[in-house]
XYZ file of C-alpha atoms in Angstrom:
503
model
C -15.708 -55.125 -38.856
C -19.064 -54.165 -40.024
C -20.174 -50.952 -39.409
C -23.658 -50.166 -37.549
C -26.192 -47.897 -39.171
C -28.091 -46.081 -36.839
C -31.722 -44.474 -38.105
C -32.249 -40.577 -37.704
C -34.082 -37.568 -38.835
C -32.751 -34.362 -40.609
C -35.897 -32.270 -40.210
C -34.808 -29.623 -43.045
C -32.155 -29.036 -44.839
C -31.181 -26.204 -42.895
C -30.993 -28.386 -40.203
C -27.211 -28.400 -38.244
C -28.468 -31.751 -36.457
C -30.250 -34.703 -36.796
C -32.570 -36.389 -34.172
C -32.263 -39.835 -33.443
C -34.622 -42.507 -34.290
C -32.192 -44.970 -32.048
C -29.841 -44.344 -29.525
C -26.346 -43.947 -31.939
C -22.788 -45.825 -30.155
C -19.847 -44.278 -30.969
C -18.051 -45.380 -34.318
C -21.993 -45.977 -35.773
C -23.058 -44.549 -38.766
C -25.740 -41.668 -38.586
C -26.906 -40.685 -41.812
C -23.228 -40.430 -43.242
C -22.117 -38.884 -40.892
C -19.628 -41.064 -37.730
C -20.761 -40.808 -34.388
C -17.930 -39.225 -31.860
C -20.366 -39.727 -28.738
C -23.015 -42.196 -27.271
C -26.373 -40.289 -28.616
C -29.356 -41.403 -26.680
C -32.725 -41.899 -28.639
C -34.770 -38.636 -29.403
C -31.300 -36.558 -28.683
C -29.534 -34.579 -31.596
C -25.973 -35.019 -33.117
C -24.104 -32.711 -35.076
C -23.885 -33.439 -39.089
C -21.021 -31.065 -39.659
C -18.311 -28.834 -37.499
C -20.291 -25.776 -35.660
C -17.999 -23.430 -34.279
C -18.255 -21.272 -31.289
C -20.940 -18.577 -31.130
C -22.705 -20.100 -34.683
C -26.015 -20.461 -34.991
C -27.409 -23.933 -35.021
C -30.848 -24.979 -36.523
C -33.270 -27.693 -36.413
C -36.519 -27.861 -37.993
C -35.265 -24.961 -40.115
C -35.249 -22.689 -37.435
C -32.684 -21.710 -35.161
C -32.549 -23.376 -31.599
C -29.793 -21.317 -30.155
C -25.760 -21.114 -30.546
C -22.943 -23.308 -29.706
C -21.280 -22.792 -26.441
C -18.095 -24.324 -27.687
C -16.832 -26.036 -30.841
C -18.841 -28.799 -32.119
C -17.256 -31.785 -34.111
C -19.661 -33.319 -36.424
C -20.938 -36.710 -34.826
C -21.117 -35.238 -31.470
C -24.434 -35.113 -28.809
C -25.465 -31.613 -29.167
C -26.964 -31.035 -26.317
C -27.007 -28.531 -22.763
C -23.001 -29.302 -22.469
C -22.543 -27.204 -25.678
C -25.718 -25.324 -27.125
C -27.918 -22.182 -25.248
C -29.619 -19.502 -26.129
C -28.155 -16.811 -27.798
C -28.921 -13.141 -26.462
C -32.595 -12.074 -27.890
C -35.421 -14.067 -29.180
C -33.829 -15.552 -31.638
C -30.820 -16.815 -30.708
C -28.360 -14.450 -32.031
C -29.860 -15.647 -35.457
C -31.796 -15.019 -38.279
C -35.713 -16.630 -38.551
C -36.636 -18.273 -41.092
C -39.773 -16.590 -41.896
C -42.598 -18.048 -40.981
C -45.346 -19.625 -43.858
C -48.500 -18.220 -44.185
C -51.907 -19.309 -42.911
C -53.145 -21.898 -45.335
C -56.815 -23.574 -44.934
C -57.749 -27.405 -45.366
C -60.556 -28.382 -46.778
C -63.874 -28.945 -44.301
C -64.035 -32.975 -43.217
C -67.270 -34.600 -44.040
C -69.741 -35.473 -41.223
C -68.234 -33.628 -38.459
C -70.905 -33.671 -36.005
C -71.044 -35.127 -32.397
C -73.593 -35.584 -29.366
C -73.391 -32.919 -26.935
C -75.559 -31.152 -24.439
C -77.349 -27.812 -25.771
C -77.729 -24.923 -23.130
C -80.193 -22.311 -23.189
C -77.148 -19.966 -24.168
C -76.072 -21.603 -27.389
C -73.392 -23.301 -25.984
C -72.708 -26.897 -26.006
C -71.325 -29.131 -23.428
C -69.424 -32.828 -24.315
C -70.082 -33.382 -20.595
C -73.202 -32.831 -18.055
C -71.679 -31.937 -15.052
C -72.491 -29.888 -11.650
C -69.106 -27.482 -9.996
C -69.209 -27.027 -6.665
C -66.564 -23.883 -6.207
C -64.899 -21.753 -3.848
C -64.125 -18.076 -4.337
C -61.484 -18.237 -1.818
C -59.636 -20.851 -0.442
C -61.315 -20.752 3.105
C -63.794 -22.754 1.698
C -61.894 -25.096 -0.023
C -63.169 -28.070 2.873
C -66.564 -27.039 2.740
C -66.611 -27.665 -0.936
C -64.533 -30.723 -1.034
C -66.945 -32.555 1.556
C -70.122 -31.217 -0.077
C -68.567 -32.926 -3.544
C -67.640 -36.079 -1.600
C -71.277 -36.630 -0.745
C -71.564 -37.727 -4.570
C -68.459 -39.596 -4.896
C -68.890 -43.206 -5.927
C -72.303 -42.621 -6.488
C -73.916 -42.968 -9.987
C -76.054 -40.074 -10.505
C -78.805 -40.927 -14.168
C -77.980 -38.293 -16.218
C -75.223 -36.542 -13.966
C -71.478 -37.035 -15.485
C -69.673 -35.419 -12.422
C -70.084 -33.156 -9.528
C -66.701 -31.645 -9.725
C -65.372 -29.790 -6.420
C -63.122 -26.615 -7.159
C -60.745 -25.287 -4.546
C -57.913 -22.921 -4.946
C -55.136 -21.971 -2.790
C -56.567 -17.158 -3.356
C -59.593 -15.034 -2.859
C -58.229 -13.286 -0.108
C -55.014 -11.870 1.165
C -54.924 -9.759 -1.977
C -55.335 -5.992 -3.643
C -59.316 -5.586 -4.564
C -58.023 -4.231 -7.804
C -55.257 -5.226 -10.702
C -54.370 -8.431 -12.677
C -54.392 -10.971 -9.394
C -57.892 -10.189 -8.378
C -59.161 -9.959 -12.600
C -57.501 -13.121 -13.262
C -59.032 -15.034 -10.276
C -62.557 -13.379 -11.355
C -62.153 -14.258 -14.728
C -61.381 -17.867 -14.107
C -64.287 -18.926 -11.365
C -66.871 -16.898 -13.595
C -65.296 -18.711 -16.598
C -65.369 -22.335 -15.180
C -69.422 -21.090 -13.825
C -69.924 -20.347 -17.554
C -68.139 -23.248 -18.969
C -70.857 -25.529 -21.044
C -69.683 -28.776 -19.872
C -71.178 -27.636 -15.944
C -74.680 -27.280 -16.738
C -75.231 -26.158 -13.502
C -73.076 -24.421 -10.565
C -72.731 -23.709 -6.564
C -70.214 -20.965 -5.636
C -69.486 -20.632 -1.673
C -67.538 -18.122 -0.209
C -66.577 -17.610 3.410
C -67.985 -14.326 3.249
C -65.301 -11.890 4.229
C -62.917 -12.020 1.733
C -61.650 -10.258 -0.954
C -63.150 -11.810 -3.920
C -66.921 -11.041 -3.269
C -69.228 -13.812 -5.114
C -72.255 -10.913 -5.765
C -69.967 -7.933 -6.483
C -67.834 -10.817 -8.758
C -70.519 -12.253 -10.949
C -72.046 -8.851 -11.232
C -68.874 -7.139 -12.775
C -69.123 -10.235 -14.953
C -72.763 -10.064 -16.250
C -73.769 -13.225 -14.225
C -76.830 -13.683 -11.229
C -77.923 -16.122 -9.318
C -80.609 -18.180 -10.223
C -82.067 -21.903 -10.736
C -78.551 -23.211 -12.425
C -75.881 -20.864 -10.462
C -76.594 -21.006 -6.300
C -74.427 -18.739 -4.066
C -73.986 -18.901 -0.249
C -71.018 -18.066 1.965
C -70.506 -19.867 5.159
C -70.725 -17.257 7.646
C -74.362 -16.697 6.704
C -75.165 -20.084 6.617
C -74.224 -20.781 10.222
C -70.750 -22.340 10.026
C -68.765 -25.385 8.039
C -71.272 -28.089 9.116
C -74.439 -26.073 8.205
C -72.667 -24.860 4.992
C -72.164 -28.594 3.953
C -75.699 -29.523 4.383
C -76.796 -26.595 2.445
C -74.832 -27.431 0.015
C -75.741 -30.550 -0.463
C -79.046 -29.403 -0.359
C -78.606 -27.512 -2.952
C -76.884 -29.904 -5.479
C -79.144 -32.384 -5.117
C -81.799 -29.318 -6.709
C -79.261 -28.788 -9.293
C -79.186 -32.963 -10.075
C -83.244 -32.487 -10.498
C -82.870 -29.704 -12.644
C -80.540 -30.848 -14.854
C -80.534 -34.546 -15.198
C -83.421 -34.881 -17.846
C -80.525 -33.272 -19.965
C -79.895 -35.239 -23.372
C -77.536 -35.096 -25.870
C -78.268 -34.127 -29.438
C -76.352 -34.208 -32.560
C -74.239 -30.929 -33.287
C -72.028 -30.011 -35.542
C -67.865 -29.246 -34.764
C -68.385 -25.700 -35.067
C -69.506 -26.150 -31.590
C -66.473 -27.488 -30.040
C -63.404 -25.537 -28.344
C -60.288 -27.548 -27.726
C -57.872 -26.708 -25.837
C -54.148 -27.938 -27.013
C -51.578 -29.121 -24.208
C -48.351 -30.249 -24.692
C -46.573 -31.579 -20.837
C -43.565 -33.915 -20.599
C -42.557 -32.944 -23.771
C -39.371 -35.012 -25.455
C -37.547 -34.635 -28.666
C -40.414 -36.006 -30.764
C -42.702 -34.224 -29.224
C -42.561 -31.635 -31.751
C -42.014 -34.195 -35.175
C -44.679 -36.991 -34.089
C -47.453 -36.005 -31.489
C -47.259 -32.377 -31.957
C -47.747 -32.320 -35.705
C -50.598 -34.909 -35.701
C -52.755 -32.676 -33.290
C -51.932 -29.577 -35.468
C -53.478 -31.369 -38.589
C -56.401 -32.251 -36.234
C -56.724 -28.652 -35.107
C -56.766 -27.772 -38.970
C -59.730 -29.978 -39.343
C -61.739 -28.286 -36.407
C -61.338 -25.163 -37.895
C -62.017 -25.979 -41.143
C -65.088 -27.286 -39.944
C -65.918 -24.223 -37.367
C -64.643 -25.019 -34.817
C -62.142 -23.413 -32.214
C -58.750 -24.545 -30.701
C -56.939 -22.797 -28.568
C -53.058 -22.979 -27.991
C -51.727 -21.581 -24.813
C -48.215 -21.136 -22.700
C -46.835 -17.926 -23.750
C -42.999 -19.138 -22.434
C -43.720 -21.884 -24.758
C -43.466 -20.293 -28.053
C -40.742 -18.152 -26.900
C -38.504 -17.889 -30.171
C -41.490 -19.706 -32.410
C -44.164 -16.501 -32.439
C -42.711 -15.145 -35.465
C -44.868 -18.737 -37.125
C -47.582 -17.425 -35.482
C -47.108 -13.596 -36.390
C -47.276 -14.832 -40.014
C -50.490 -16.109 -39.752
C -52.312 -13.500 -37.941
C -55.725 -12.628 -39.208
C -55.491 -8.604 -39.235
C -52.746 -6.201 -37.653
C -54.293 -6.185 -33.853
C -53.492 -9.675 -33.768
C -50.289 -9.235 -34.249
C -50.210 -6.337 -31.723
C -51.902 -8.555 -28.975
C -49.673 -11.300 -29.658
C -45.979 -8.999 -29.734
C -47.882 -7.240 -26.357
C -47.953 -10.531 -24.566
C -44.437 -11.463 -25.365
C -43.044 -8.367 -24.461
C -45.266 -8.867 -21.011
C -43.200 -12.013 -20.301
C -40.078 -10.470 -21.209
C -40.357 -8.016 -18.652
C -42.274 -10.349 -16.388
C -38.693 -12.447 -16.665
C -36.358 -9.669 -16.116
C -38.466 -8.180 -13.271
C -38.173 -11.659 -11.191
C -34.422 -12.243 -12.302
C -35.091 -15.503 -14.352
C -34.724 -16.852 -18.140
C -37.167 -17.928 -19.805
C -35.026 -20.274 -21.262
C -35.542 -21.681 -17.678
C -39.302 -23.463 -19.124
C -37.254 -26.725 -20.472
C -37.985 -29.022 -17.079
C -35.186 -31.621 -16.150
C -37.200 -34.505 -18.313
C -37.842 -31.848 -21.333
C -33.989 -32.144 -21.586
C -33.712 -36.045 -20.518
C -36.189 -36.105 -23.755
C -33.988 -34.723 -26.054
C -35.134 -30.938 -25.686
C -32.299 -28.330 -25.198
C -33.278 -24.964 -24.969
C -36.873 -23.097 -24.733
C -36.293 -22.086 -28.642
C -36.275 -25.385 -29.670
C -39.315 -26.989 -27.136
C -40.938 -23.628 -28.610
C -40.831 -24.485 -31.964
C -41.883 -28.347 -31.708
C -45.087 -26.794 -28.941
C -46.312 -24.251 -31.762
C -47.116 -27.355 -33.741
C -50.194 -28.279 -31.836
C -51.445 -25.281 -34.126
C -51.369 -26.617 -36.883
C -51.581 -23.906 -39.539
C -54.676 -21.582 -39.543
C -55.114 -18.172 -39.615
C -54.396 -16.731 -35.934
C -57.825 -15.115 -35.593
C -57.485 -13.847 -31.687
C -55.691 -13.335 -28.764
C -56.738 -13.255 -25.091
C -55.855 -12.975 -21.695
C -56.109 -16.044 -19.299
C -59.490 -17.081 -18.684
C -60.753 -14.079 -20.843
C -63.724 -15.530 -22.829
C -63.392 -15.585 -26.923
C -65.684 -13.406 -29.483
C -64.465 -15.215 -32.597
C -64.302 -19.116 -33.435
C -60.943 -20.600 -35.393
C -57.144 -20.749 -34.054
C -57.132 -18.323 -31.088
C -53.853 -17.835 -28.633
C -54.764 -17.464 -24.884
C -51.969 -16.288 -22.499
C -50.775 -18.680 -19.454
C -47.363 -19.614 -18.217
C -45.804 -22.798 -18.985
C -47.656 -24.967 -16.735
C -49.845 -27.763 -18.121
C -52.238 -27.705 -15.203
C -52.611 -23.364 -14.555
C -52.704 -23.231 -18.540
C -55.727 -25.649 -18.959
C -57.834 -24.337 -15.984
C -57.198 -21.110 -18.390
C -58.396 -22.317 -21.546
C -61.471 -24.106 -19.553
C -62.747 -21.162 -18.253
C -61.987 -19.416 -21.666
C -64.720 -21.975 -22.502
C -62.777 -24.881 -23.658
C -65.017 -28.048 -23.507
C -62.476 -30.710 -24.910
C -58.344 -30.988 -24.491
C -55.768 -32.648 -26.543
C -52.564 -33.051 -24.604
C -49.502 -34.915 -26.122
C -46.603 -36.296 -23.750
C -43.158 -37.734 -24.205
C -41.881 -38.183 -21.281
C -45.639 -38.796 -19.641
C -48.188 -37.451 -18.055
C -51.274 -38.232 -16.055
C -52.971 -34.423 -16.422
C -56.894 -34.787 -16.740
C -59.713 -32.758 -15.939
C -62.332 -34.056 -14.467
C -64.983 -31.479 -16.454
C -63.739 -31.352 -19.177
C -62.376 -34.420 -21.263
C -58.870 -34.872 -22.156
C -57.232 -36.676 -24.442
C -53.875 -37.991 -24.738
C -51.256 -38.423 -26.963
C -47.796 -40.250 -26.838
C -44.958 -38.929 -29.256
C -43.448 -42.297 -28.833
C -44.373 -45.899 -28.972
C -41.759 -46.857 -25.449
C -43.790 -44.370 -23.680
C -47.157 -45.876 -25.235
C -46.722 -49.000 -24.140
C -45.477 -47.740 -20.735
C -47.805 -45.886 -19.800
C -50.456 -47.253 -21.635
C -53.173 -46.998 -18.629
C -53.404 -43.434 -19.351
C -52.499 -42.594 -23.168
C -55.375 -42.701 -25.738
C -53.269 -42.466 -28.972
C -50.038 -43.266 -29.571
C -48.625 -40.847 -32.700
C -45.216 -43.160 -33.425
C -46.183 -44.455 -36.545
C -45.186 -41.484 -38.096
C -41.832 -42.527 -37.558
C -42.156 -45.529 -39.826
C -44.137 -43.631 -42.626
C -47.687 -42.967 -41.635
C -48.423 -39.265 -42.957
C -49.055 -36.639 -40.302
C -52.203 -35.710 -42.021
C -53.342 -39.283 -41.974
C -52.828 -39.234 -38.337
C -54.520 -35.945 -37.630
C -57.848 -37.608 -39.441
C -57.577 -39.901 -36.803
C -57.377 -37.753 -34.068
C -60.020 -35.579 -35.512
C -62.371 -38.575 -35.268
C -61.661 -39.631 -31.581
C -62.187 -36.038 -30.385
C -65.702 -36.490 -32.082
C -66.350 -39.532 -30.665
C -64.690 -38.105 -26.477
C -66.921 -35.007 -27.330
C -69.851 -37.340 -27.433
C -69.210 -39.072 -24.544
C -66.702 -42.126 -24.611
C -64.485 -41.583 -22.176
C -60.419 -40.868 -22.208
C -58.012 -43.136 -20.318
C -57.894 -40.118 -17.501
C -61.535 -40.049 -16.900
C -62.092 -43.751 -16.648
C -59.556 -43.534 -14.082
C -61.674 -40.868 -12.551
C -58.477 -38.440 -12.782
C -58.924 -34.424 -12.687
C -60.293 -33.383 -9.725
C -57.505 -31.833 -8.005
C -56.288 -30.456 -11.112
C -58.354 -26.591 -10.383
C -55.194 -24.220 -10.839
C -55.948 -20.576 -11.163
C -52.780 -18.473 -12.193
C -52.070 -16.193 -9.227
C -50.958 -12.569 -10.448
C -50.511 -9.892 -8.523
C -48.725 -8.900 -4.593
C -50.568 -10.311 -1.425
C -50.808 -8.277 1.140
């Protein structure tokens, strides 16, 4: 009887497991090794006996311990593998490399809009925003007034709604965090201009807001609560009123050629599988090496998502307060975790582990990829606008839509977001690209991925790849659409992290 050879991947050799390129049968042969159990595709088997309580590793690192003896050629998977007690799984780290540079692409420019601030938008669009959510219908039917219309010049007039702004403590994280984000979306490049409404008695107070913030009124930023104005209907019509100003102001906007030092991305990773972190993953992290080699900023986000990886960031911090803000925002979850009785080994979602992903260590250490592997040159809080270009961290839980509304209004004005499993995330300001780590879900889904990143499992280099990538971001940032916005997906997709007790 002949024997079936089944393809996989030992990622290091280190590695306790190997990830398969095709679903193994039992009896088949996996790199040498027999398969005990059925091993679905992008799942892990064991290469040798792990016994109870050892360590086991995969890209070199340690993913957390066995639960129970391990034969080799069995699935290794939530049945018998967790995480260990600690960040690391009970284990030791391998350490992490150092920051190494790339050298700076050739002819990395792109058409985008210049503001009067320095700042350059890939989009020209107008927000219309609430500070709290009792204006959330106002705002929605003053943006519907300029749905399905084509506006010259005018990429999007993008209603923003959000479930706070009242109910809340005038002081503390809740109330900085929401401030932070509204101002941060008003500042954002890609909305040239903006209209803020409040209701008018709430907490979050649009004049004492923008003032705390460094922000006024004027020709591009219009304010107005709805109490004042007379009511919803008379709110709408003002603000309609005033959008249509903004549309005159604004629409004899034209795009020049600038280089990438000018563009902040903003790396996602949602749906994530078990290739997530050897295919899709990688590729963006070589395109994030060219941005900063050529200027430009990237930022990676979801602090429960490099949970048991941050020591690979730690190594590459630029100076020691780095590495103090960093440490200070993992210990901040920590306790954050304990205080609400949860795990944060709690982040891998049901299809994470349909995928092939096991525990939070191991989805950690495939996310930090989207990094690449600059220098960590900053880290902020949600929303909390950058002073330095390059690789900066920006805190946010591990939620793909709350985590990009962060990075936006930390001034992203582009996002990369790879998938496995899918996803159909897009912001309707800000372009967003998408990635599949495997050709199934490529051709699946292919109405709204952009890239798919398989052919690295037959051979194409990652670097080759993340040229590739580089390129398309040049070409979104100056204006061809993504597969979400031709769809006209993202504008629902306004999630603010709420911190903080309501009262």
């Amino acid at each position: 009887m002949t024997q079936t050879t089944t393809r996989a991947l030992r990622l290091s050799a280190l590695d306790d497991v190997a990830v398969m390129i095709e679903p193994a049968a039992p009896g088949d042969d996996v790199l040498g090794v027999i398969a005990r159990d059925a091993v679905p595709f992008g799942h892990k088997m064991a290469l040798h006996d792990v016994a109870p309580g050892a360590v086991v590793r995969k890209y070199g690192q340690p993913i957390g311990i066995a639960t129970q003896p391990i034969l080799a050629g069995e699935h290794v998977h939530s049945h018998n593998l967790a995480v260990g007690q600690g960040r690391h799984a009970g284990g030791a780290v391998t350490a992490g490399a150092a920051a190494r540079g790339v050298a700076s692409p050739v002819d990395a420019t792109f058409q985008g809009y210049l503001r009067a601030n320095g700042q350059v938008g890939t989009r020209n669009c107008i927000a219309v925003m609430g500070s709290v959510n009792c204006a959330a219908t106002v705002v929605r039917r003053i943006a519907r007034k300029f749905e399905d219309v084509a506006i010259p010049g005018i990429d999007a007039v993008v209603p923003l709604t959000h479930a706070s702004g009242c109910g809340m403590a005038k002081s503390g994280e809740g109330i900085d965090t929401l401030e932070r984000t509204l101002v941060g979306y008003a500042r954002n490049p890609n909305f040239a201009g903006a209209v803020i409404i409040g209701l008018g008695c709430e907490v979050a107070q649009i004049g004492e807001m923008l003032e705390r913030h460094g922000l006024a009124a004027g020709p591009l930023l219009k304010t107005y609560t709805i109490q004042d104005a007379g009511g919803t209907a008379s709110a709408i019509e003002k603000g309609v009123a005033l959008v249509q100003e903004l549309i005159e102001e604004i629409s004899t906007a034209r795009r020049t050629t600038r280089p990438a030092s000018d563009l902040v991305l903003g790396l996602q990773c949602g749906g994530s599988d078990g290739w997530s972190g050897v295919t899709a993953n990688p590729a963006l992290g070589a395109a994030t090496d060219l941005l900063v080699a050529a200027g430009g900023t990237a930022f990676l986000s979801e602090t429960p998502e490099i949970y048991g990886a941050e020591h690979l960031l730690l190594a590459r911090a630029a100076d020691p307060a780095v590495t103090a803000a960093l440490e200070e925002r993992i210990a901040w979850w920590e306790a954050h975790a304990l205080r609400h009785g949860i795990s944060l080994d709690n982040n891998p979602s049901p299809g994470n582990k349909a995928g092939g992903l096991t525990t939070i260590f191991e989805k950690s250490l495939g996310a930090v990829a989207k990094a690449g592997s600059a220098a960590l040159s900053e880290v902020l809080l949600y929303g909390q606008p950058r002073s330095r270009n390059g690789l900066i961290f920006m805190d946010s839980p591990g939620y793909d839509p709350c985590s990009a509304t962060g990075q936006i209004a930390s001034g992203a004005n582009l996002l990369a977001f790879t998938t496995g499993r899918g996803s159909v995330f897009g912001a309707q300001c800000v372009p967003c690209l998408k990635l599949a780590s495997n050709a199934g879900l490529a051709m699946r889904m292919s109405e709204d991925i952009d890239i798919d990143c398989s052919p690295i499992l037959s051979g194409m280099p990652v670097e080759e790849l993340g040229q590739h990538i580089f390129r398309k971001l040049l070409d979104v940032a100056s204006g061809k659409p993504t597969k979400s916005e031709a769809q006209g997906v993202g504008d629902y997709e306004f999630v603010p992290w709420q911190l903080g007790a309501w009262v």
